[in-house]
Amino acid sequence: MEYKFVFQAVPEQEELFRQVSQGLEKLTEMYSREKLPGLWKVTDRLNRAQEGKAPISSGRRNFRRVMALVDWLLGIFALIPAVQSPRELGTLLAVGAAAFGVGAGMLWVLLPRTLGVLSLLISLPLIMGSLGNPDQLGNLLGLGVLLLLLGLAVLFSKFRRKENPYERAARDLLSHARDFQRDTQAEALLFLPEGIGYTVPEGVELSEPGLLDYGKLEAMVETADLWLMVAEQKGMILQKQEFQGDPDGFRTFLQEKGVRIIPA
């Protein structure tokens, strides 16, 4: 019995990228669980406890949002007169700064877009007023600039999502998905009872003769549309649409060879 993957080009699709990223995350978790079983016991226990907790109701969530917004606005209203007379209104300055900081921190988590837009809207009249009348409103320039920078920072972080390590690795793996095929001119990958090999067109010499032993196959990560084969610290993407054979029989075959199958 043999199972074959006939190589095809790997399309640059967001769905495949997402699946590879999830597969790499599952693979990393497997390695981590093997090296740190005690830590994962604690993690699993905490996750189960967290799942048992009742979710936060929409009413409580909205209440937190309103309180965060009120806290932030009160902080600004307290800071506007306080920064103009910091010596006389030192206590108000401290209270306003605390309310502003707490409110901004909560809004960044709960309503980041609202925080960004309001910060920009409030910063403009403060900056323009302080520049237009520096004698009376000059001290407001610092507060206006602070709000301007806060608004820009929040909106920039909101619209610019940072890739996690799994996504970067997935993008790199997809970009090199068919390097093996290009380097060896392989047409198909064969899973044979005695090992893993590949076929080449007639007249082309095998650049890596011999078969890969299943003992060197660390894992096969399965996603909805892909198999991610990991052997000797290297990964290869195999598309299910390239597969020729019985999928259930292939899984059983791998398990009989001692290969770990990781669903992602």
PDB file of C-alpha atoms in Angstrom:
ATOM      1  CA  MET A   1       0.000   0.000   0.000  1.00  0.00           C
ATOM      2  CA  GLU A   2       1.306   3.438  -0.908  1.00  0.00           C
ATOM      3  CA  TYR A   3      -0.044   6.943  -0.474  1.00  0.00           C
ATOM      4  CA  LYS A   4       0.881   9.735  -2.833  1.00  0.00           C
ATOM      5  CA  PHE A   5       0.886  13.531  -2.868  1.00  0.00           C
ATOM      6  CA  VAL A   6       1.227  14.877  -6.419  1.00  0.00           C
ATOM      7  CA  PHE A   7       2.817  18.301  -6.038  1.00  0.00           C
ATOM      8  CA  GLN A   8       0.861  21.386  -7.086  1.00  0.00           C
ATOM      9  CA  ALA A   9       1.543  25.067  -6.590  1.00  0.00           C
ATOM     10  CA  VAL A  10       0.525  26.331  -3.156  1.00  0.00           C
ATOM     11  CA  PRO A  11      -1.796  29.330  -3.629  1.00  0.00           C
ATOM     12  CA  GLU A  12      -1.258  32.440  -1.547  1.00  0.00           C
ATOM     13  CA  GLN A  13      -4.558  32.360   0.302  1.00  0.00           C
ATOM     14  CA  GLU A  14      -5.290  33.921   3.665  1.00  0.00           C
ATOM     15  CA  GLU A  15      -7.137  30.786   4.765  1.00  0.00           C
ATOM     16  CA  LEU A  16      -4.092  28.569   4.114  1.00  0.00           C
ATOM     17  CA  PHE A  17      -1.901  31.083   5.941  1.00  0.00           C
ATOM     18  CA  ARG A  18      -4.237  30.929   8.935  1.00  0.00           C
ATOM     19  CA  GLN A  19      -4.209  27.124   8.941  1.00  0.00           C
ATOM     20  CA  VAL A  20      -0.415  26.912   8.776  1.00  0.00           C
ATOM     21  CA  SER A  21      -0.145  29.425  11.621  1.00  0.00           C
ATOM     22  CA  GLN A  22      -2.547  27.384  13.774  1.00  0.00           C
ATOM     23  CA  GLY A  23      -0.688  24.194  12.898  1.00  0.00           C
ATOM     24  CA  LEU A  24       2.642  25.659  13.972  1.00  0.00           C
ATOM     25  CA  GLU A  25       1.094  26.844  17.227  1.00  0.00           C
ATOM     26  CA  LYS A  26      -0.212  23.331  17.950  1.00  0.00           C
ATOM     27  CA  LEU A  27       3.187  21.853  17.104  1.00  0.00           C
ATOM     28  CA  THR A  28       4.944  24.265  19.452  1.00  0.00           C
ATOM     29  CA  GLU A  29       2.464  23.428  22.200  1.00  0.00           C
ATOM     30  CA  MET A  30       3.213  19.720  21.739  1.00  0.00           C
ATOM     31  CA  TYR A  31       6.964  20.276  22.132  1.00  0.00           C
ATOM     32  CA  SER A  32       6.363  22.541  25.126  1.00  0.00           C
ATOM     33  CA  ARG A  33       4.113  19.995  26.845  1.00  0.00           C
ATOM     34  CA  GLU A  34       6.806  17.347  26.450  1.00  0.00           C
ATOM     35  CA  LYS A  35       9.500  19.553  27.972  1.00  0.00           C
ATOM     36  CA  LEU A  36       7.418  21.269  30.681  1.00  0.00           C
ATOM     37  CA  PRO A  37       4.631  18.871  31.726  1.00  0.00           C
ATOM     38  CA  GLY A  38       4.333  20.354  35.219  1.00  0.00           C
ATOM     39  CA  LEU A  39       3.800  23.872  33.932  1.00  0.00           C
ATOM     40  CA  TRP A  40       1.148  22.678  31.493  1.00  0.00           C
ATOM     41  CA  LYS A  41      -0.730  20.862  34.275  1.00  0.00           C
ATOM     42  CA  VAL A  42      -1.047  24.170  36.099  1.00  0.00           C
ATOM     43  CA  THR A  43      -1.997  25.973  32.866  1.00  0.00           C
ATOM     44  CA  ASP A  44      -4.691  23.427  32.011  1.00  0.00           C
ATOM     45  CA  ARG A  45      -6.077  23.638  35.548  1.00  0.00           C
ATOM     46  CA  LEU A  46      -6.298  27.427  35.329  1.00  0.00           C
ATOM     47  CA  ASN A  47      -7.929  27.234  31.895  1.00  0.00           C
ATOM     48  CA  ARG A  48     -10.564  24.813  33.183  1.00  0.00           C
ATOM     49  CA  ALA A  49     -11.257  27.103  36.116  1.00  0.00           C
ATOM     50  CA  GLN A  50     -11.576  30.073  33.772  1.00  0.00           C
ATOM     51  CA  GLU A  51     -13.995  28.179  31.523  1.00  0.00           C
ATOM     52  CA  GLY A  52     -16.181  27.484  34.536  1.00  0.00           C
ATOM     53  CA  LYS A  53     -16.649  31.167  35.293  1.00  0.00           C
ATOM     54  CA  ALA A  54     -19.753  32.910  34.052  1.00  0.00           C
ATOM     55  CA  PRO A  55     -19.074  35.331  31.198  1.00  0.00           C
ATOM     56  CA  ILE A  56     -19.284  39.041  31.866  1.00  0.00           C
ATOM     57  CA  SER A  57     -22.776  40.266  31.003  1.00  0.00           C
ATOM     58  CA  SER A  58     -23.251  42.959  28.386  1.00  0.00           C
ATOM     59  CA  GLY A  59     -24.759  45.215  31.054  1.00  0.00           C
ATOM     60  CA  ARG A  60     -21.680  45.009  33.267  1.00  0.00           C
ATOM     61  CA  ARG A  61     -19.424  45.504  30.266  1.00  0.00           C
ATOM     62  CA  ASN A  62     -21.318  48.617  29.181  1.00  0.00           C
ATOM     63  CA  PHE A  63     -21.249  49.929  32.760  1.00  0.00           C
ATOM     64  CA  ARG A  64     -17.453  49.578  32.815  1.00  0.00           C
ATOM     65  CA  ARG A  65     -17.181  51.405  29.512  1.00  0.00           C
ATOM     66  CA  VAL A  66     -19.352  54.283  30.716  1.00  0.00           C
ATOM     67  CA  MET A  67     -17.451  54.565  34.001  1.00  0.00           C
ATOM     68  CA  ALA A  68     -14.109  54.528  32.174  1.00  0.00           C
ATOM     69  CA  LEU A  69     -15.285  57.286  29.834  1.00  0.00           C
ATOM     70  CA  VAL A  70     -16.663  59.383  32.705  1.00  0.00           C
ATOM     71  CA  ASP A  71     -13.453  58.900  34.695  1.00  0.00           C
ATOM     72  CA  TRP A  72     -11.326  59.983  31.727  1.00  0.00           C
ATOM     73  CA  LEU A  73     -13.463  63.043  30.934  1.00  0.00           C
ATOM     74  CA  LEU A  74     -13.528  64.142  34.584  1.00  0.00           C
ATOM     75  CA  GLY A  75      -9.754  63.832  34.610  1.00  0.00           C
ATOM     76  CA  ILE A  76      -9.461  66.138  31.601  1.00  0.00           C
ATOM     77  CA  PHE A  77     -11.924  68.679  33.025  1.00  0.00           C
ATOM     78  CA  ALA A  78      -9.922  68.690  36.257  1.00  0.00           C
ATOM     79  CA  LEU A  79      -6.589  69.034  34.457  1.00  0.00           C
ATOM     80  CA  ILE A  80      -7.603  72.019  32.296  1.00  0.00           C
ATOM     81  CA  PRO A  81      -7.867  74.523  35.199  1.00  0.00           C
ATOM     82  CA  ALA A  82      -5.226  72.714  37.282  1.00  0.00           C
ATOM     83  CA  VAL A  83      -2.417  72.964  34.715  1.00  0.00           C
ATOM     84  CA  GLN A  84      -3.023  76.716  34.429  1.00  0.00           C
ATOM     85  CA  SER A  85      -2.591  77.205  38.192  1.00  0.00           C
ATOM     86  CA  PRO A  86      -0.581  74.177  39.354  1.00  0.00           C
ATOM     87  CA  ARG A  87       0.561  75.784  42.626  1.00  0.00           C
ATOM     88  CA  GLU A  88      -2.878  76.868  43.770  1.00  0.00           C
ATOM     89  CA  LEU A  89      -4.622  73.738  42.463  1.00  0.00           C
ATOM     90  CA  GLY A  90      -1.998  71.104  43.217  1.00  0.00           C
ATOM     91  CA  THR A  91      -4.480  68.683  44.757  1.00  0.00           C
ATOM     92  CA  LEU A  92      -6.842  69.011  41.799  1.00  0.00           C
ATOM     93  CA  LEU A  93      -3.889  68.454  39.470  1.00  0.00           C
ATOM     94  CA  ALA A  94      -2.969  65.195  41.216  1.00  0.00           C
ATOM     95  CA  VAL A  95      -6.564  63.945  41.295  1.00  0.00           C
ATOM     96  CA  GLY A  96      -7.119  64.901  37.658  1.00  0.00           C
ATOM     97  CA  ALA A  97      -3.921  63.201  36.538  1.00  0.00           C
ATOM     98  CA  ALA A  98      -4.887  60.013  38.384  1.00  0.00           C
ATOM     99  CA  ALA A  99      -8.410  59.999  36.951  1.00  0.00           C
ATOM    100  CA  PHE A 100      -7.093  60.733  33.471  1.00  0.00           C
ATOM    101  CA  GLY A 101      -4.519  57.919  33.672  1.00  0.00           C
ATOM    102  CA  VAL A 102      -6.934  55.311  35.019  1.00  0.00           C
ATOM    103  CA  GLY A 103      -9.645  56.272  32.548  1.00  0.00           C
ATOM    104  CA  ALA A 104      -7.256  56.251  29.594  1.00  0.00           C
ATOM    105  CA  GLY A 105      -5.937  52.819  30.561  1.00  0.00           C
ATOM    106  CA  MET A 106      -9.439  51.358  30.823  1.00  0.00           C
ATOM    107  CA  LEU A 107     -10.635  52.982  27.597  1.00  0.00           C
ATOM    108  CA  TRP A 108      -7.585  51.699  25.703  1.00  0.00           C
ATOM    109  CA  VAL A 109      -8.787  48.186  26.522  1.00  0.00           C
ATOM    110  CA  LEU A 110     -12.560  48.683  26.397  1.00  0.00           C
ATOM    111  CA  LEU A 111     -13.094  51.453  23.801  1.00  0.00           C
ATOM    112  CA  PRO A 112      -9.792  52.134  22.016  1.00  0.00           C
ATOM    113  CA  ARG A 113     -11.302  53.792  18.957  1.00  0.00           C
ATOM    114  CA  THR A 114     -13.436  56.119  21.089  1.00  0.00           C
ATOM    115  CA  LEU A 115     -10.385  57.049  23.156  1.00  0.00           C
ATOM    116  CA  GLY A 116      -8.352  57.806  20.043  1.00  0.00           C
ATOM    117  CA  VAL A 117     -11.007  59.933  18.337  1.00  0.00           C
ATOM    118  CA  LEU A 118     -11.947  61.912  21.467  1.00  0.00           C
ATOM    119  CA  SER A 119      -8.294  62.533  22.319  1.00  0.00           C
ATOM    120  CA  LEU A 120      -7.702  64.035  18.881  1.00  0.00           C
ATOM    121  CA  LEU A 121     -10.887  66.123  18.993  1.00  0.00           C
ATOM    122  CA  ILE A 122     -10.105  67.564  22.435  1.00  0.00           C
ATOM    123  CA  SER A 123      -6.424  68.125  21.678  1.00  0.00           C
ATOM    124  CA  LEU A 124      -7.032  70.437  18.711  1.00  0.00           C
ATOM    125  CA  PRO A 125      -8.852  73.292  20.535  1.00  0.00           C
ATOM    126  CA  LEU A 126      -6.388  73.051  23.436  1.00  0.00           C
ATOM    127  CA  ILE A 127      -3.378  73.372  21.135  1.00  0.00           C
ATOM    128  CA  MET A 128      -4.956  76.104  18.997  1.00  0.00           C
ATOM    129  CA  GLY A 129      -6.114  78.050  22.054  1.00  0.00           C
ATOM    130  CA  SER A 130      -2.710  77.877  23.754  1.00  0.00           C
ATOM    131  CA  LEU A 131      -0.919  79.005  20.589  1.00  0.00           C
ATOM    132  CA  GLY A 132      -3.460  81.749  19.880  1.00  0.00           C
ATOM    133  CA  ASN A 133      -3.409  83.143  23.426  1.00  0.00           C
ATOM    134  CA  PRO A 134      -0.130  82.005  25.018  1.00  0.00           C
ATOM    135  CA  ASP A 135      -0.331  84.521  27.884  1.00  0.00           C
ATOM    136  CA  GLN A 136      -3.528  83.086  29.354  1.00  0.00           C
ATOM    137  CA  LEU A 137      -3.724  79.582  27.873  1.00  0.00           C
ATOM    138  CA  GLY A 138      -0.082  78.730  27.232  1.00  0.00           C
ATOM    139  CA  ASN A 139       0.004  76.068  29.946  1.00  0.00           C
ATOM    140  CA  LEU A 140      -2.624  74.055  28.072  1.00  0.00           C
ATOM    141  CA  LEU A 141      -0.193  73.317  25.248  1.00  0.00           C
ATOM    142  CA  GLY A 142       1.371  70.394  27.114  1.00  0.00           C
ATOM    143  CA  LEU A 143      -2.006  68.807  27.821  1.00  0.00           C
ATOM    144  CA  GLY A 144      -3.070  69.310  24.211  1.00  0.00           C
ATOM    145  CA  VAL A 145       0.098  67.702  22.867  1.00  0.00           C
ATOM    146  CA  LEU A 146      -0.322  64.810  25.312  1.00  0.00           C
ATOM    147  CA  LEU A 147      -3.860  64.177  24.071  1.00  0.00           C
ATOM    148  CA  LEU A 148      -2.731  64.463  20.455  1.00  0.00           C
ATOM    149  CA  LEU A 149       0.013  61.880  20.958  1.00  0.00           C
ATOM    150  CA  LEU A 150      -2.351  59.633  22.906  1.00  0.00           C
ATOM    151  CA  GLY A 151      -4.949  59.738  20.140  1.00  0.00           C
ATOM    152  CA  LEU A 152      -2.412  58.996  17.423  1.00  0.00           C
ATOM    153  CA  ALA A 153      -0.863  56.153  19.436  1.00  0.00           C
ATOM    154  CA  VAL A 154      -4.216  54.510  20.149  1.00  0.00           C
ATOM    155  CA  LEU A 155      -5.485  54.730  16.583  1.00  0.00           C
ATOM    156  CA  PHE A 156      -2.160  53.590  15.135  1.00  0.00           C
ATOM    157  CA  SER A 157      -2.043  50.540  17.411  1.00  0.00           C
ATOM    158  CA  LYS A 158      -5.694  49.807  16.644  1.00  0.00           C
ATOM    159  CA  PHE A 159      -5.280  49.674  12.886  1.00  0.00           C
ATOM    160  CA  ARG A 160      -1.789  48.174  12.811  1.00  0.00           C
ATOM    161  CA  ARG A 161      -1.999  44.626  14.127  1.00  0.00           C
ATOM    162  CA  LYS A 162       1.343  43.083  14.985  1.00  0.00           C
ATOM    163  CA  GLU A 163       2.069  39.631  13.616  1.00  0.00           C
ATOM    164  CA  ASN A 164       2.718  36.963  16.214  1.00  0.00           C
ATOM    165  CA  PRO A 165       5.691  34.560  15.867  1.00  0.00           C
ATOM    166  CA  TYR A 166       3.485  31.787  14.458  1.00  0.00           C
ATOM    167  CA  GLU A 167       2.193  34.059  11.706  1.00  0.00           C
ATOM    168  CA  ARG A 168       5.706  35.131  10.740  1.00  0.00           C
ATOM    169  CA  ALA A 169       6.848  31.502  10.651  1.00  0.00           C
ATOM    170  CA  ALA A 170       3.768  30.506   8.630  1.00  0.00           C
ATOM    171  CA  ARG A 171       4.419  33.231   6.072  1.00  0.00           C
ATOM    172  CA  ASP A 172       8.025  32.096   5.730  1.00  0.00           C
ATOM    173  CA  LEU A 173       7.037  28.429   5.424  1.00  0.00           C
ATOM    174  CA  LEU A 174       4.438  29.194   2.753  1.00  0.00           C
ATOM    175  CA  SER A 175       6.933  31.248   0.753  1.00  0.00           C
ATOM    176  CA  HIS A 176       9.261  28.206   0.684  1.00  0.00           C
ATOM    177  CA  ALA A 177       6.506  25.599   0.398  1.00  0.00           C
ATOM    178  CA  ARG A 178       7.783  24.141  -2.861  1.00  0.00           C
ATOM    179  CA  ASP A 179      11.552  24.588  -2.491  1.00  0.00           C
ATOM    180  CA  PHE A 180      11.958  20.803  -2.202  1.00  0.00           C
ATOM    181  CA  GLN A 181      10.058  20.271  -5.442  1.00  0.00           C
ATOM    182  CA  ARG A 182      12.124  22.926  -7.212  1.00  0.00           C
ATOM    183  CA  ASP A 183      15.468  21.659  -5.924  1.00  0.00           C
ATOM    184  CA  THR A 184      14.819  17.968  -6.625  1.00  0.00           C
ATOM    185  CA  GLN A 185      12.403  18.295  -9.588  1.00  0.00           C
ATOM    186  CA  ALA A 186      10.117  15.962  -7.644  1.00  0.00           C
ATOM    187  CA  GLU A 187       6.699  15.216  -9.084  1.00  0.00           C
ATOM    188  CA  ALA A 188       5.174  13.457  -6.091  1.00  0.00           C
ATOM    189  CA  LEU A 189       5.881  12.432  -2.514  1.00  0.00           C
ATOM    190  CA  LEU A 190       5.331   8.752  -1.717  1.00  0.00           C
ATOM    191  CA  PHE A 191       4.493   7.240   1.653  1.00  0.00           C
ATOM    192  CA  LEU A 192       5.573   3.617   1.286  1.00  0.00           C
ATOM    193  CA  PRO A 193       5.609   0.816   3.879  1.00  0.00           C
ATOM    194  CA  GLU A 194       9.414   0.996   4.014  1.00  0.00           C
ATOM    195  CA  GLY A 195       9.762   4.793   4.127  1.00  0.00           C
ATOM    196  CA  ILE A 196       9.041   8.149   2.469  1.00  0.00           C
ATOM    197  CA  GLY A 197      10.381   8.839  -1.012  1.00  0.00           C
ATOM    198  CA  TYR A 198       9.612  10.874  -4.100  1.00  0.00           C
ATOM    199  CA  THR A 199       9.312  10.468  -7.843  1.00  0.00           C
ATOM    200  CA  VAL A 200      10.961  12.513 -10.585  1.00  0.00           C
ATOM    201  CA  PRO A 201      10.326  12.790 -14.335  1.00  0.00           C
ATOM    202  CA  GLU A 202      11.878  10.157 -16.548  1.00  0.00           C
ATOM    203  CA  GLY A 203      15.516  10.923 -17.267  1.00  0.00           C
ATOM    204  CA  VAL A 204      16.021  12.966 -14.084  1.00  0.00           C
ATOM    205  CA  GLU A 205      18.359  11.481 -11.479  1.00  0.00           C
ATOM    206  CA  LEU A 206      17.271  11.341  -7.855  1.00  0.00           C
ATOM    207  CA  SER A 207      19.281  13.991  -6.007  1.00  0.00           C
ATOM    208  CA  GLU A 208      18.579  12.311  -2.644  1.00  0.00           C
ATOM    209  CA  PRO A 209      18.407   8.555  -3.223  1.00  0.00           C
ATOM    210  CA  GLY A 210      16.992   6.378  -0.490  1.00  0.00           C
ATOM    211  CA  LEU A 211      13.945   6.653   1.725  1.00  0.00           C
ATOM    212  CA  LEU A 212      13.254   8.747   4.793  1.00  0.00           C
ATOM    213  CA  ASP A 213      12.636   6.482   7.749  1.00  0.00           C
ATOM    214  CA  TYR A 214       9.393   7.059   9.625  1.00  0.00           C
ATOM    215  CA  GLY A 215      11.393   7.254  12.827  1.00  0.00           C
ATOM    216  CA  LYS A 216      12.713  10.625  11.610  1.00  0.00           C
ATOM    217  CA  LEU A 217       9.206  11.933  11.017  1.00  0.00           C
ATOM    218  CA  GLU A 218       8.524  13.981  14.152  1.00  0.00           C
ATOM    219  CA  ALA A 219       4.867  14.766  13.516  1.00  0.00           C
ATOM    220  CA  MET A 220       2.143  15.266  10.939  1.00  0.00           C
ATOM    221  CA  VAL A 221      -0.055  18.268  11.729  1.00  0.00           C
ATOM    222  CA  GLU A 222      -3.474  18.063  10.079  1.00  0.00           C
ATOM    223  CA  THR A 223      -5.629  21.095   9.273  1.00  0.00           C
ATOM    224  CA  ALA A 224      -8.786  21.411   7.198  1.00  0.00           C
ATOM    225  CA  ASP A 225      -6.905  21.645   3.887  1.00  0.00           C
ATOM    226  CA  LEU A 226      -3.297  20.749   4.677  1.00  0.00           C
ATOM    227  CA  TRP A 227      -0.838  18.318   6.168  1.00  0.00           C
ATOM    228  CA  LEU A 228       2.247  19.859   7.737  1.00  0.00           C
ATOM    229  CA  MET A 229       5.021  17.257   7.697  1.00  0.00           C
ATOM    230  CA  VAL A 230       7.828  17.836  10.206  1.00  0.00           C
ATOM    231  CA  ALA A 231      11.012  15.805   9.817  1.00  0.00           C
ATOM    232  CA  GLU A 232      14.558  16.533  11.007  1.00  0.00           C
ATOM    233  CA  GLN A 233      13.624  20.052  12.187  1.00  0.00           C
ATOM    234  CA  LYS A 234      12.187  20.931   8.760  1.00  0.00           C
ATOM    235  CA  GLY A 235       8.621  21.439   7.649  1.00  0.00           C
ATOM    236  CA  MET A 236       6.881  20.645   4.381  1.00  0.00           C
ATOM    237  CA  ILE A 237       3.362  21.673   3.396  1.00  0.00           C
ATOM    238  CA  LEU A 238       1.255  19.003   1.691  1.00  0.00           C
ATOM    239  CA  GLN A 239      -2.140  19.995   0.341  1.00  0.00           C
ATOM    240  CA  LYS A 240      -5.015  17.583   0.762  1.00  0.00           C
ATOM    241  CA  GLN A 241      -6.066  18.307  -2.799  1.00  0.00           C
ATOM    242  CA  GLU A 242      -2.730  16.786  -3.873  1.00  0.00           C
ATOM    243  CA  PHE A 243      -3.446  13.540  -2.031  1.00  0.00           C
ATOM    244  CA  GLN A 244      -4.279  10.312  -3.847  1.00  0.00           C
ATOM    245  CA  GLY A 245      -5.665   7.562  -1.644  1.00  0.00           C
ATOM    246  CA  ASP A 246      -7.967   6.913   1.289  1.00  0.00           C
ATOM    247  CA  PRO A 247      -7.629   9.694   3.929  1.00  0.00           C
ATOM    248  CA  ASP A 248      -8.711   7.467   6.828  1.00  0.00           C
ATOM    249  CA  GLY A 249      -6.398   4.716   5.661  1.00  0.00           C
ATOM    250  CA  PHE A 250      -3.546   7.233   5.487  1.00  0.00           C
ATOM    251  CA  ARG A 251      -4.101   8.317   9.086  1.00  0.00           C
ATOM    252  CA  THR A 252      -4.178   4.699  10.240  1.00  0.00           C
ATOM    253  CA  PHE A 253      -1.047   3.972   8.221  1.00  0.00           C
ATOM    254  CA  LEU A 254       0.843   6.848   9.876  1.00  0.00           C
ATOM    255  CA  GLN A 255      -0.266   5.799  13.354  1.00  0.00           C
ATOM    256  CA  GLU A 256       0.897   2.235  12.708  1.00  0.00           C
ATOM    257  CA  LYS A 257       4.300   3.662  11.788  1.00  0.00           C
ATOM    258  CA  GLY A 258       4.433   5.485  15.121  1.00  0.00           C
ATOM    259  CA  VAL A 259       3.915   8.956  13.633  1.00  0.00           C
ATOM    260  CA  ARG A 260       2.178  11.497  15.851  1.00  0.00           C
ATOM    261  CA  ILE A 261      -0.835  13.115  14.213  1.00  0.00           C
ATOM    262  CA  ILE A 262      -1.686  16.532  15.645  1.00  0.00           C
ATOM    263  CA  PRO A 263      -5.102  17.999  14.750  1.00  0.00           C
ATOM    264  CA  ALA A 264      -5.072  21.775  14.398  1.00  0.00           C
TER     265      ALA A 264
END
